[in-house]
Amino acid sequence: MSSDPETTSIVRSWLDEGVTQLPDRVLDAVLDQVPATRQRRVTWWPARRNEPMNTMLKLGLAAVVVTVAALIGVNSLGSSNVGGPGSDDSAPTPEPTATPELTPEPTPEGNLTVGETYSISLPEYPIAISVTIPAAGWWGEPGGGVLLINDADPPAGAGIITFVDDGYHVYGDPCQWSTTRPDTPATTVDELVAALSAQASRDALAPVDITLDGYAGMSITLHVPDDADFAECDEDRFASWGVPGEDPARYHQGPGQIDKLWILDVDGHLVVIDTAYYEGTPQSVVDQLEAIVDSISFD
């Protein structure tokens, strides 16, 4: 794994306060032992700020500090002035090396370049999904599965999120999703479209046949009711579906959200491209969503 810049900075700062500083190669080796838990899927729209340090990172940092402290102790003992064979008590104590300045991470807002092609598929997906950015203001993490412009919240947000799974458990009721999850997932385009069309309170439009990058499928548009009260839903979430090991996998951001889905079978994998927006979203942004979908290529 690669060490987290914030963690590295904290540990280095802690070392600077002490009498002895470990060589960079030792610190890097310690940081490489900190476990990292990668989130399987981005299922909600990311916030435009750095989230507080999570519990796993705190525990990992604690482990680093303890380990570094132990290594400092060993290092100090090894360089003490207790004579011995081959020792040189007159050798000068080496000066601590300067702490390098860390380059700040770029802000995610509007960080995608117009005309450039980016991957919007997660690393664990069996296929790669690439898109071309049609206009300024779009941001996201390439390879993170989500693109946004402004934000995804009502009344005027918009975004796109991708899914690739072999089966989807479409909830009978998106509000009471935990008790209406079917045992059998939808595993084909027709099955998934039929389950979404029958979903309570979604006011689905009639599906239409589509083709993306040479792959055939169907598109369907769903609505979150304008009067939906998420506080009355399971875990305060209005959700469409789950996938094996992840419930809910797709939940929504606010009342009135419109989800236009492109559903395709790509080499035996069920792909869902979900574009989300609102009645108040500018038509120019909705057109950009369509342009992004039109630019999709599968590898």
PDB file of C-alpha atoms in Angstrom:
ATOM      1  CA  MET A   1       0.000   0.000   0.000  1.00  0.00           C
ATOM      2  CA  SER A   2       1.058   3.635  -0.341  1.00  0.00           C
ATOM      3  CA  SER A   3       1.224   5.611   2.899  1.00  0.00           C
ATOM      4  CA  ASP A   4      -1.407   8.290   3.476  1.00  0.00           C
ATOM      5  CA  PRO A   5       0.144  11.781   3.183  1.00  0.00           C
ATOM      6  CA  GLU A   6      -1.704  13.067   6.273  1.00  0.00           C
ATOM      7  CA  THR A   7      -0.591  10.087   8.350  1.00  0.00           C
ATOM      8  CA  THR A   8       2.991  10.484   7.160  1.00  0.00           C
ATOM      9  CA  SER A   9       2.939  14.175   8.086  1.00  0.00           C
ATOM     10  CA  ILE A  10       1.593  13.455  11.582  1.00  0.00           C
ATOM     11  CA  VAL A  11       4.150  10.776  12.290  1.00  0.00           C
ATOM     12  CA  ARG A  12       7.008  12.870  10.922  1.00  0.00           C
ATOM     13  CA  SER A  13       5.883  15.842  13.043  1.00  0.00           C
ATOM     14  CA  TRP A  14       5.776  13.590  16.097  1.00  0.00           C
ATOM     15  CA  LEU A  15       9.283  12.366  15.365  1.00  0.00           C
ATOM     16  CA  ASP A  16      10.559  15.932  14.942  1.00  0.00           C
ATOM     17  CA  GLU A  17       9.550  16.696  18.511  1.00  0.00           C
ATOM     18  CA  GLY A  18      11.786  13.940  19.886  1.00  0.00           C
ATOM     19  CA  VAL A  19      15.523  13.724  20.316  1.00  0.00           C
ATOM     20  CA  THR A  20      16.037  11.069  17.657  1.00  0.00           C
ATOM     21  CA  GLN A  21      14.553  10.812  14.161  1.00  0.00           C
ATOM     22  CA  LEU A  22      14.421   7.595  12.211  1.00  0.00           C
ATOM     23  CA  PRO A  23      15.832   7.491   8.696  1.00  0.00           C
ATOM     24  CA  ASP A  24      13.213   7.886   5.969  1.00  0.00           C
ATOM     25  CA  ARG A  25      13.626   4.291   4.842  1.00  0.00           C
ATOM     26  CA  VAL A  26      12.713   3.025   8.343  1.00  0.00           C
ATOM     27  CA  LEU A  27       9.656   5.297   8.616  1.00  0.00           C
ATOM     28  CA  ASP A  28       8.461   4.236   5.169  1.00  0.00           C
ATOM     29  CA  ALA A  29       8.852   0.581   6.102  1.00  0.00           C
ATOM     30  CA  VAL A  30       6.743   1.126   9.237  1.00  0.00           C
ATOM     31  CA  LEU A  31       4.032   2.972   7.305  1.00  0.00           C
ATOM     32  CA  ASP A  32       3.869   0.137   4.800  1.00  0.00           C
ATOM     33  CA  GLN A  33       2.740  -2.167   7.619  1.00  0.00           C
ATOM     34  CA  VAL A  34      -0.376  -0.121   8.457  1.00  0.00           C
ATOM     35  CA  PRO A  35      -3.456  -1.981   7.193  1.00  0.00           C
ATOM     36  CA  ALA A  36      -5.734  -0.173   4.755  1.00  0.00           C
ATOM     37  CA  THR A  37      -9.376  -0.978   4.131  1.00  0.00           C
ATOM     38  CA  ARG A  38     -10.508   0.092   0.665  1.00  0.00           C
ATOM     39  CA  GLN A  39     -14.190   0.787   0.262  1.00  0.00           C
ATOM     40  CA  ARG A  40     -15.646  -1.606  -2.294  1.00  0.00           C
ATOM     41  CA  ARG A  41     -17.899   0.873  -4.011  1.00  0.00           C
ATOM     42  CA  VAL A  42     -18.768   4.538  -3.964  1.00  0.00           C
ATOM     43  CA  THR A  43     -22.501   4.294  -3.425  1.00  0.00           C
ATOM     44  CA  TRP A  44     -23.228   7.795  -2.289  1.00  0.00           C
ATOM     45  CA  TRP A  45     -22.122  11.128  -3.723  1.00  0.00           C
ATOM     46  CA  PRO A  46     -18.789  12.158  -2.167  1.00  0.00           C
ATOM     47  CA  ALA A  47     -18.612  15.348  -0.121  1.00  0.00           C
ATOM     48  CA  ARG A  48     -16.390  18.186  -1.313  1.00  0.00           C
ATOM     49  CA  ARG A  49     -14.175  18.176   1.758  1.00  0.00           C
ATOM     50  CA  ASN A  50     -11.702  15.932   3.484  1.00  0.00           C
ATOM     51  CA  GLU A  51     -13.569  13.605   5.809  1.00  0.00           C
ATOM     52  CA  PRO A  52     -12.382  13.336   9.447  1.00  0.00           C
ATOM     53  CA  MET A  53      -9.853  10.618  10.138  1.00  0.00           C
ATOM     54  CA  ASN A  54     -11.762   7.347  10.444  1.00  0.00           C
ATOM     55  CA  THR A  55     -11.385   4.785  13.208  1.00  0.00           C
ATOM     56  CA  MET A  56      -9.260   2.402  11.168  1.00  0.00           C
ATOM     57  CA  LEU A  57      -6.840   5.201  10.298  1.00  0.00           C
ATOM     58  CA  LYS A  58      -6.635   6.277  13.955  1.00  0.00           C
ATOM     59  CA  LEU A  59      -5.889   2.723  15.022  1.00  0.00           C
ATOM     60  CA  GLY A  60      -3.352   2.383  12.244  1.00  0.00           C
ATOM     61  CA  LEU A  61      -1.694   5.644  13.251  1.00  0.00           C
ATOM     62  CA  ALA A  62      -1.550   4.481  16.874  1.00  0.00           C
ATOM     63  CA  ALA A  63       0.154   1.308  15.719  1.00  0.00           C
ATOM     64  CA  VAL A  64       2.647   3.366  13.733  1.00  0.00           C
ATOM     65  CA  VAL A  65       3.465   5.559  16.733  1.00  0.00           C
ATOM     66  CA  VAL A  66       3.949   2.552  19.031  1.00  0.00           C
ATOM     67  CA  THR A  67       6.101   0.790  16.462  1.00  0.00           C
ATOM     68  CA  VAL A  68       8.155   3.910  15.754  1.00  0.00           C
ATOM     69  CA  ALA A  69       8.621   4.469  19.486  1.00  0.00           C
ATOM     70  CA  ALA A  70       9.907   0.920  19.851  1.00  0.00           C
ATOM     71  CA  LEU A  71      12.275   1.359  16.910  1.00  0.00           C
ATOM     72  CA  ILE A  72      13.540   4.656  18.363  1.00  0.00           C
ATOM     73  CA  GLY A  73      14.267   2.871  21.610  1.00  0.00           C
ATOM     74  CA  VAL A  74      16.245   0.202  19.818  1.00  0.00           C
ATOM     75  CA  ASN A  75      18.007   2.800  17.728  1.00  0.00           C
ATOM     76  CA  SER A  76      18.897   4.808  20.822  1.00  0.00           C
ATOM     77  CA  LEU A  77      20.254   1.751  22.630  1.00  0.00           C
ATOM     78  CA  GLY A  78      22.332   0.824  19.603  1.00  0.00           C
ATOM     79  CA  SER A  79      23.931   4.281  19.521  1.00  0.00           C
ATOM     80  CA  SER A  80      24.437   4.751  23.298  1.00  0.00           C
ATOM     81  CA  ASN A  81      27.848   5.623  24.775  1.00  0.00           C
ATOM     82  CA  VAL A  82      28.337   2.225  26.376  1.00  0.00           C
ATOM     83  CA  GLY A  83      31.676   1.028  24.951  1.00  0.00           C
ATOM     84  CA  GLY A  84      32.153  -2.309  23.273  1.00  0.00           C
ATOM     85  CA  PRO A  85      34.172  -4.094  20.677  1.00  0.00           C
ATOM     86  CA  GLY A  86      34.483  -2.000  17.566  1.00  0.00           C
ATOM     87  CA  SER A  87      32.659   0.948  19.138  1.00  0.00           C
ATOM     88  CA  ASP A  88      33.753   4.527  18.614  1.00  0.00           C
ATOM     89  CA  ASP A  89      32.667   6.629  21.588  1.00  0.00           C
ATOM     90  CA  SER A  90      34.024   9.748  19.942  1.00  0.00           C
ATOM     91  CA  ALA A  91      31.841   9.468  16.839  1.00  0.00           C
ATOM     92  CA  PRO A  92      29.555  12.530  16.517  1.00  0.00           C
ATOM     93  CA  THR A  93      25.811  12.153  16.783  1.00  0.00           C
ATOM     94  CA  PRO A  94      24.286  12.528  13.287  1.00  0.00           C
ATOM     95  CA  GLU A  95      22.091  15.571  12.751  1.00  0.00           C
ATOM     96  CA  PRO A  96      18.355  14.920  12.083  1.00  0.00           C
ATOM     97  CA  THR A  97      17.467  15.167   8.421  1.00  0.00           C
ATOM     98  CA  ALA A  98      15.111  17.943   7.334  1.00  0.00           C
ATOM     99  CA  THR A  99      11.450  17.054   7.062  1.00  0.00           C
ATOM    100  CA  PRO A 100      10.377  17.323   3.402  1.00  0.00           C
ATOM    101  CA  GLU A 101       7.430  19.530   2.541  1.00  0.00           C
ATOM    102  CA  LEU A 102       4.322  17.615   1.511  1.00  0.00           C
ATOM    103  CA  THR A 103       2.540  18.700  -1.646  1.00  0.00           C
ATOM    104  CA  PRO A 104      -1.157  19.370  -0.884  1.00  0.00           C
ATOM    105  CA  GLU A 105      -3.669  17.238  -2.748  1.00  0.00           C
ATOM    106  CA  PRO A 106      -5.620  19.116  -5.442  1.00  0.00           C
ATOM    107  CA  THR A 107      -9.196  20.087  -4.722  1.00  0.00           C
ATOM    108  CA  PRO A 108     -11.680  17.770  -6.441  1.00  0.00           C
ATOM    109  CA  GLU A 109     -13.991  20.610  -7.483  1.00  0.00           C
ATOM    110  CA  GLY A 110     -14.020  20.985 -11.243  1.00  0.00           C
ATOM    111  CA  ASN A 111     -10.886  18.888 -11.532  1.00  0.00           C
ATOM    112  CA  LEU A 112     -11.752  17.084 -14.785  1.00  0.00           C
ATOM    113  CA  THR A 113     -10.473  18.568 -18.048  1.00  0.00           C
ATOM    114  CA  VAL A 114     -12.856  19.267 -20.906  1.00  0.00           C
ATOM    115  CA  GLY A 115     -12.264  16.880 -23.795  1.00  0.00           C
ATOM    116  CA  GLU A 116     -10.210  14.421 -21.741  1.00  0.00           C
ATOM    117  CA  THR A 117     -11.189  10.770 -21.320  1.00  0.00           C
ATOM    118  CA  TYR A 118     -11.420   9.264 -17.830  1.00  0.00           C
ATOM    119  CA  SER A 119     -12.219   5.873 -16.376  1.00  0.00           C
ATOM    120  CA  ILE A 120     -15.333   5.814 -14.179  1.00  0.00           C
ATOM    121  CA  SER A 121     -15.182   2.148 -13.249  1.00  0.00           C
ATOM    122  CA  LEU A 122     -13.950   0.801  -9.937  1.00  0.00           C
ATOM    123  CA  PRO A 123     -10.727  -1.234  -9.953  1.00  0.00           C
ATOM    124  CA  GLU A 124     -12.559  -4.444  -9.067  1.00  0.00           C
ATOM    125  CA  TYR A 125     -14.949  -4.198 -12.002  1.00  0.00           C
ATOM    126  CA  PRO A 126     -14.337  -6.895 -14.635  1.00  0.00           C
ATOM    127  CA  ILE A 127     -14.686  -4.286 -17.399  1.00  0.00           C
ATOM    128  CA  ALA A 128     -13.440  -0.726 -17.780  1.00  0.00           C
ATOM    129  CA  ILE A 129     -15.873   2.142 -18.441  1.00  0.00           C
ATOM    130  CA  SER A 130     -14.441   5.309 -19.961  1.00  0.00           C
ATOM    131  CA  VAL A 131     -16.102   8.657 -20.683  1.00  0.00           C
ATOM    132  CA  THR A 132     -15.146  12.005 -22.202  1.00  0.00           C
ATOM    133  CA  ILE A 133     -15.866  15.219 -20.286  1.00  0.00           C
ATOM    134  CA  PRO A 134     -18.018  17.585 -22.440  1.00  0.00           C
ATOM    135  CA  ALA A 135     -17.931  20.788 -20.377  1.00  0.00           C
ATOM    136  CA  ALA A 136     -16.197  22.569 -17.520  1.00  0.00           C
ATOM    137  CA  GLY A 137     -17.177  22.075 -13.888  1.00  0.00           C
ATOM    138  CA  TRP A 138     -17.269  18.284 -13.700  1.00  0.00           C
ATOM    139  CA  TRP A 139     -15.325  16.680 -10.916  1.00  0.00           C
ATOM    140  CA  GLY A 140     -14.741  13.274  -9.454  1.00  0.00           C
ATOM    141  CA  GLU A 141     -12.089  10.687  -8.822  1.00  0.00           C
ATOM    142  CA  PRO A 142     -11.089   8.802 -11.966  1.00  0.00           C
ATOM    143  CA  GLY A 143     -11.636   5.148 -11.202  1.00  0.00           C
ATOM    144  CA  GLY A 144     -14.013   6.057  -8.368  1.00  0.00           C
ATOM    145  CA  GLY A 145     -17.256   5.302 -10.202  1.00  0.00           C
ATOM    146  CA  VAL A 146     -18.850   8.734  -9.657  1.00  0.00           C
ATOM    147  CA  LEU A 147     -18.850  12.068 -11.532  1.00  0.00           C
ATOM    148  CA  LEU A 148     -20.542  15.258 -10.300  1.00  0.00           C
ATOM    149  CA  ILE A 149     -21.212  18.810 -11.337  1.00  0.00           C
ATOM    150  CA  ASN A 150     -22.009  21.196  -8.482  1.00  0.00           C
ATOM    151  CA  ASP A 151     -23.481  18.565  -6.149  1.00  0.00           C
ATOM    152  CA  ALA A 152     -26.107  15.829  -6.282  1.00  0.00           C
ATOM    153  CA  ASP A 153     -28.569  17.372  -3.855  1.00  0.00           C
ATOM    154  CA  PRO A 154     -31.888  19.047  -4.650  1.00  0.00           C
ATOM    155  CA  PRO A 155     -32.984  21.316  -6.114  1.00  0.00           C
ATOM    156  CA  ALA A 156     -30.487  21.468  -9.012  1.00  0.00           C
ATOM    157  CA  GLY A 157     -27.706  18.899  -8.518  1.00  0.00           C
ATOM    158  CA  ALA A 158     -26.603  16.242 -11.001  1.00  0.00           C
ATOM    159  CA  GLY A 159     -24.269  13.285 -11.182  1.00  0.00           C
ATOM    160  CA  ILE A 160     -23.521   9.906 -12.706  1.00  0.00           C
ATOM    161  CA  ILE A 161     -22.685   6.632 -10.960  1.00  0.00           C
ATOM    162  CA  THR A 162     -21.796   3.242 -12.436  1.00  0.00           C
ATOM    163  CA  PHE A 163     -22.450  -0.328 -11.332  1.00  0.00           C
ATOM    164  CA  VAL A 164     -21.197  -3.644 -12.703  1.00  0.00           C
ATOM    165  CA  ASP A 165     -22.550  -6.779 -11.038  1.00  0.00           C
ATOM    166  CA  ASP A 166     -23.882 -10.161 -12.023  1.00  0.00           C
ATOM    167  CA  GLY A 167     -27.156  -9.654 -10.122  1.00  0.00           C
ATOM    168  CA  TYR A 168     -29.233  -6.907  -8.485  1.00  0.00           C
ATOM    169  CA  HIS A 169     -31.744  -7.353  -5.644  1.00  0.00           C
ATOM    170  CA  VAL A 170     -34.376  -4.748  -6.540  1.00  0.00           C
ATOM    171  CA  TYR A 171     -36.380  -3.756  -3.456  1.00  0.00           C
ATOM    172  CA  GLY A 172     -40.138  -4.035  -3.662  1.00  0.00           C
ATOM    173  CA  ASP A 173     -40.484  -0.767  -1.711  1.00  0.00           C
ATOM    174  CA  PRO A 174     -37.553   1.688  -1.861  1.00  0.00           C
ATOM    175  CA  CYS A 175     -38.496   3.167   1.515  1.00  0.00           C
ATOM    176  CA  GLN A 176     -38.979  -0.133   3.354  1.00  0.00           C
ATOM    177  CA  TRP A 177     -36.137  -1.738   1.439  1.00  0.00           C
ATOM    178  CA  SER A 178     -34.767  -3.920   4.236  1.00  0.00           C
ATOM    179  CA  THR A 179     -37.980  -5.980   4.415  1.00  0.00           C
ATOM    180  CA  THR A 180     -38.786  -6.046   0.700  1.00  0.00           C
ATOM    181  CA  ARG A 181     -35.484  -7.378  -0.629  1.00  0.00           C
ATOM    182  CA  PRO A 182     -36.128 -10.361  -2.895  1.00  0.00           C
ATOM    183  CA  ASP A 183     -34.170 -13.558  -2.359  1.00  0.00           C
ATOM    184  CA  THR A 184     -33.534 -13.945  -6.074  1.00  0.00           C
ATOM    185  CA  PRO A 185     -31.586 -11.194  -7.878  1.00  0.00           C
ATOM    186  CA  ALA A 186     -32.310  -9.882 -11.358  1.00  0.00           C
ATOM    187  CA  THR A 187     -29.541 -11.227 -13.582  1.00  0.00           C
ATOM    188  CA  THR A 188     -30.585 -10.044 -17.062  1.00  0.00           C
ATOM    189  CA  VAL A 189     -31.454  -6.702 -18.612  1.00  0.00           C
ATOM    190  CA  ASP A 190     -35.112  -7.708 -18.985  1.00  0.00           C
ATOM    191  CA  GLU A 191     -35.380  -8.942 -15.401  1.00  0.00           C
ATOM    192  CA  LEU A 192     -33.795  -5.807 -13.956  1.00  0.00           C
ATOM    193  CA  VAL A 193     -35.973  -3.463 -16.028  1.00  0.00           C
ATOM    194  CA  ALA A 194     -39.122  -5.405 -15.091  1.00  0.00           C
ATOM    195  CA  ALA A 195     -38.269  -5.288 -11.371  1.00  0.00           C
ATOM    196  CA  LEU A 196     -37.560  -1.559 -11.451  1.00  0.00           C
ATOM    197  CA  SER A 197     -40.749  -0.881 -13.434  1.00  0.00           C
ATOM    198  CA  ALA A 198     -42.778  -2.653 -10.737  1.00  0.00           C
ATOM    199  CA  GLN A 199     -41.115  -0.873  -7.823  1.00  0.00           C
ATOM    200  CA  ALA A 200     -43.545   0.931  -5.519  1.00  0.00           C
ATOM    201  CA  SER A 201     -43.787   4.739  -5.761  1.00  0.00           C
ATOM    202  CA  ARG A 202     -41.148   5.142  -8.493  1.00  0.00           C
ATOM    203  CA  ASP A 203     -43.542   6.269 -11.278  1.00  0.00           C
ATOM    204  CA  ALA A 204     -41.337   4.592 -13.890  1.00  0.00           C
ATOM    205  CA  LEU A 205     -41.542   5.652 -17.528  1.00  0.00           C
ATOM    206  CA  ALA A 206     -41.844   2.990 -20.212  1.00  0.00           C
ATOM    207  CA  PRO A 207     -38.422   1.471 -20.995  1.00  0.00           C
ATOM    208  CA  VAL A 208     -36.847   1.994 -24.413  1.00  0.00           C
ATOM    209  CA  ASP A 209     -34.272   0.010 -26.358  1.00  0.00           C
ATOM    210  CA  ILE A 210     -30.771   1.491 -26.515  1.00  0.00           C
ATOM    211  CA  THR A 211     -27.273   0.766 -27.794  1.00  0.00           C
ATOM    212  CA  LEU A 212     -24.057   2.006 -26.187  1.00  0.00           C
ATOM    213  CA  ASP A 213     -20.651   1.339 -27.715  1.00  0.00           C
ATOM    214  CA  GLY A 214     -22.179  -1.482 -29.737  1.00  0.00           C
ATOM    215  CA  TYR A 215     -23.866  -3.179 -26.756  1.00  0.00           C
ATOM    216  CA  ALA A 216     -27.659  -3.476 -26.684  1.00  0.00           C
ATOM    217  CA  GLY A 217     -29.777  -2.796 -23.639  1.00  0.00           C
ATOM    218  CA  MET A 218     -32.661  -0.771 -22.275  1.00  0.00           C
ATOM    219  CA  SER A 219     -33.122   2.615 -20.655  1.00  0.00           C
ATOM    220  CA  ILE A 220     -35.680   3.403 -17.972  1.00  0.00           C
ATOM    221  CA  THR A 221     -36.395   6.615 -16.041  1.00  0.00           C
ATOM    222  CA  LEU A 222     -37.439   6.486 -12.368  1.00  0.00           C
ATOM    223  CA  HIS A 223     -38.562   9.193  -9.951  1.00  0.00           C
ATOM    224  CA  VAL A 224     -38.237   9.690  -6.218  1.00  0.00           C
ATOM    225  CA  PRO A 225     -41.596  11.096  -5.048  1.00  0.00           C
ATOM    226  CA  ASP A 226     -41.552  14.829  -4.387  1.00  0.00           C
ATOM    227  CA  ASP A 227     -43.127  14.224  -0.985  1.00  0.00           C
ATOM    228  CA  ALA A 228     -40.833  11.343   0.020  1.00  0.00           C
ATOM    229  CA  ASP A 229     -39.811  11.578   3.682  1.00  0.00           C
ATOM    230  CA  PHE A 230     -36.469   9.809   3.984  1.00  0.00           C
ATOM    231  CA  ALA A 231     -36.693   9.960   7.788  1.00  0.00           C
ATOM    232  CA  GLU A 232     -39.533   7.422   7.585  1.00  0.00           C
ATOM    233  CA  CYS A 233     -37.457   5.000   5.482  1.00  0.00           C
ATOM    234  CA  ASP A 234     -35.176   2.231   6.689  1.00  0.00           C
ATOM    235  CA  GLU A 235     -31.926   3.799   7.923  1.00  0.00           C
ATOM    236  CA  ASP A 236     -33.208   7.138   6.540  1.00  0.00           C
ATOM    237  CA  ARG A 237     -32.499   5.910   3.014  1.00  0.00           C
ATOM    238  CA  PHE A 238     -34.678   5.680  -0.067  1.00  0.00           C
ATOM    239  CA  ALA A 239     -33.005   2.874  -2.013  1.00  0.00           C
ATOM    240  CA  SER A 240     -33.385   1.099  -5.358  1.00  0.00           C
ATOM    241  CA  TRP A 241     -31.318  -2.069  -5.104  1.00  0.00           C
ATOM    242  CA  GLY A 242     -28.675  -4.073  -3.359  1.00  0.00           C
ATOM    243  CA  VAL A 243     -25.984  -6.423  -4.606  1.00  0.00           C
ATOM    244  CA  PRO A 244     -24.430  -9.463  -2.909  1.00  0.00           C
ATOM    245  CA  GLY A 245     -22.789  -8.295   0.297  1.00  0.00           C
ATOM    246  CA  GLU A 246     -23.982  -4.705  -0.026  1.00  0.00           C
ATOM    247  CA  ASP A 247     -27.410  -3.404   1.019  1.00  0.00           C
ATOM    248  CA  PRO A 248     -28.392  -0.891  -0.060  1.00  0.00           C
ATOM    249  CA  ALA A 249     -26.023  -0.465  -2.988  1.00  0.00           C
ATOM    250  CA  ARG A 250     -27.887   2.421  -4.627  1.00  0.00           C
ATOM    251  CA  TYR A 251     -29.742   4.937  -2.530  1.00  0.00           C
ATOM    252  CA  HIS A 252     -30.850   8.436  -3.408  1.00  0.00           C
ATOM    253  CA  GLN A 253     -30.050  11.976  -2.392  1.00  0.00           C
ATOM    254  CA  GLY A 254     -33.375  13.719  -2.040  1.00  0.00           C
ATOM    255  CA  PRO A 255     -37.076  13.955  -2.905  1.00  0.00           C
ATOM    256  CA  GLY A 256     -37.790  14.668  -6.542  1.00  0.00           C
ATOM    257  CA  GLN A 257     -34.619  13.031  -7.810  1.00  0.00           C
ATOM    258  CA  ILE A 258     -34.866  11.692 -11.362  1.00  0.00           C
ATOM    259  CA  ASP A 259     -32.768   8.667 -12.293  1.00  0.00           C
ATOM    260  CA  LYS A 260     -32.335   7.799 -15.943  1.00  0.00           C
ATOM    261  CA  LEU A 261     -30.735   4.375 -16.129  1.00  0.00           C
ATOM    262  CA  TRP A 262     -28.909   2.748 -19.022  1.00  0.00           C
ATOM    263  CA  ILE A 263     -28.875  -1.020 -18.443  1.00  0.00           C
ATOM    264  CA  LEU A 264     -26.763  -3.281 -20.640  1.00  0.00           C
ATOM    265  CA  ASP A 265     -25.273  -6.745 -20.851  1.00  0.00           C
ATOM    266  CA  VAL A 266     -21.578  -6.249 -21.547  1.00  0.00           C
ATOM    267  CA  ASP A 267     -19.836  -9.556 -22.163  1.00  0.00           C
ATOM    268  CA  GLY A 268     -22.066 -11.318 -19.642  1.00  0.00           C
ATOM    269  CA  HIS A 269     -21.881  -8.581 -16.977  1.00  0.00           C
ATOM    270  CA  LEU A 270     -24.916  -6.495 -16.048  1.00  0.00           C
ATOM    271  CA  VAL A 271     -23.937  -2.816 -16.295  1.00  0.00           C
ATOM    272  CA  VAL A 272     -26.030   0.056 -14.925  1.00  0.00           C
ATOM    273  CA  ILE A 273     -25.198   3.670 -15.769  1.00  0.00           C
ATOM    274  CA  ASP A 274     -27.274   5.869 -13.453  1.00  0.00           C
ATOM    275  CA  THR A 275     -27.619   9.575 -14.290  1.00  0.00           C
ATOM    276  CA  ALA A 276     -29.363  11.578 -11.574  1.00  0.00           C
ATOM    277  CA  TYR A 277     -30.780  15.098 -11.645  1.00  0.00           C
ATOM    278  CA  TYR A 278     -33.853  17.165 -10.655  1.00  0.00           C
ATOM    279  CA  GLU A 279     -36.551  19.270 -12.239  1.00  0.00           C
ATOM    280  CA  GLY A 280     -34.501  22.293 -11.198  1.00  0.00           C
ATOM    281  CA  THR A 281     -31.287  21.049 -12.824  1.00  0.00           C
ATOM    282  CA  PRO A 282     -30.368  23.299 -15.779  1.00  0.00           C
ATOM    283  CA  GLN A 283     -31.157  21.705 -19.127  1.00  0.00           C
ATOM    284  CA  SER A 284     -27.570  22.330 -20.202  1.00  0.00           C
ATOM    285  CA  VAL A 285     -26.376  20.044 -17.405  1.00  0.00           C
ATOM    286  CA  VAL A 286     -28.920  17.354 -18.320  1.00  0.00           C
ATOM    287  CA  ASP A 287     -27.622  17.577 -21.897  1.00  0.00           C
ATOM    288  CA  GLN A 288     -24.076  17.138 -20.575  1.00  0.00           C
ATOM    289  CA  LEU A 289     -25.158  13.984 -18.734  1.00  0.00           C
ATOM    290  CA  GLU A 290     -26.499  12.621 -22.010  1.00  0.00           C
ATOM    291  CA  ALA A 291     -23.263  13.556 -23.774  1.00  0.00           C
ATOM    292  CA  ILE A 292     -21.199  11.739 -21.154  1.00  0.00           C
ATOM    293  CA  VAL A 293     -23.298   8.594 -21.586  1.00  0.00           C
ATOM    294  CA  ASP A 294     -23.041   8.851 -25.370  1.00  0.00           C
ATOM    295  CA  SER A 295     -19.240   8.982 -25.034  1.00  0.00           C
ATOM    296  CA  ILE A 296     -19.022   5.752 -23.017  1.00  0.00           C
ATOM    297  CA  SER A 297     -16.686   3.029 -24.178  1.00  0.00           C
ATOM    298  CA  PHE A 298     -16.270  -0.427 -22.623  1.00  0.00           C
ATOM    299  CA  ASP A 299     -12.960  -2.289 -22.505  1.00  0.00           C
TER     300      ASP A 299
END
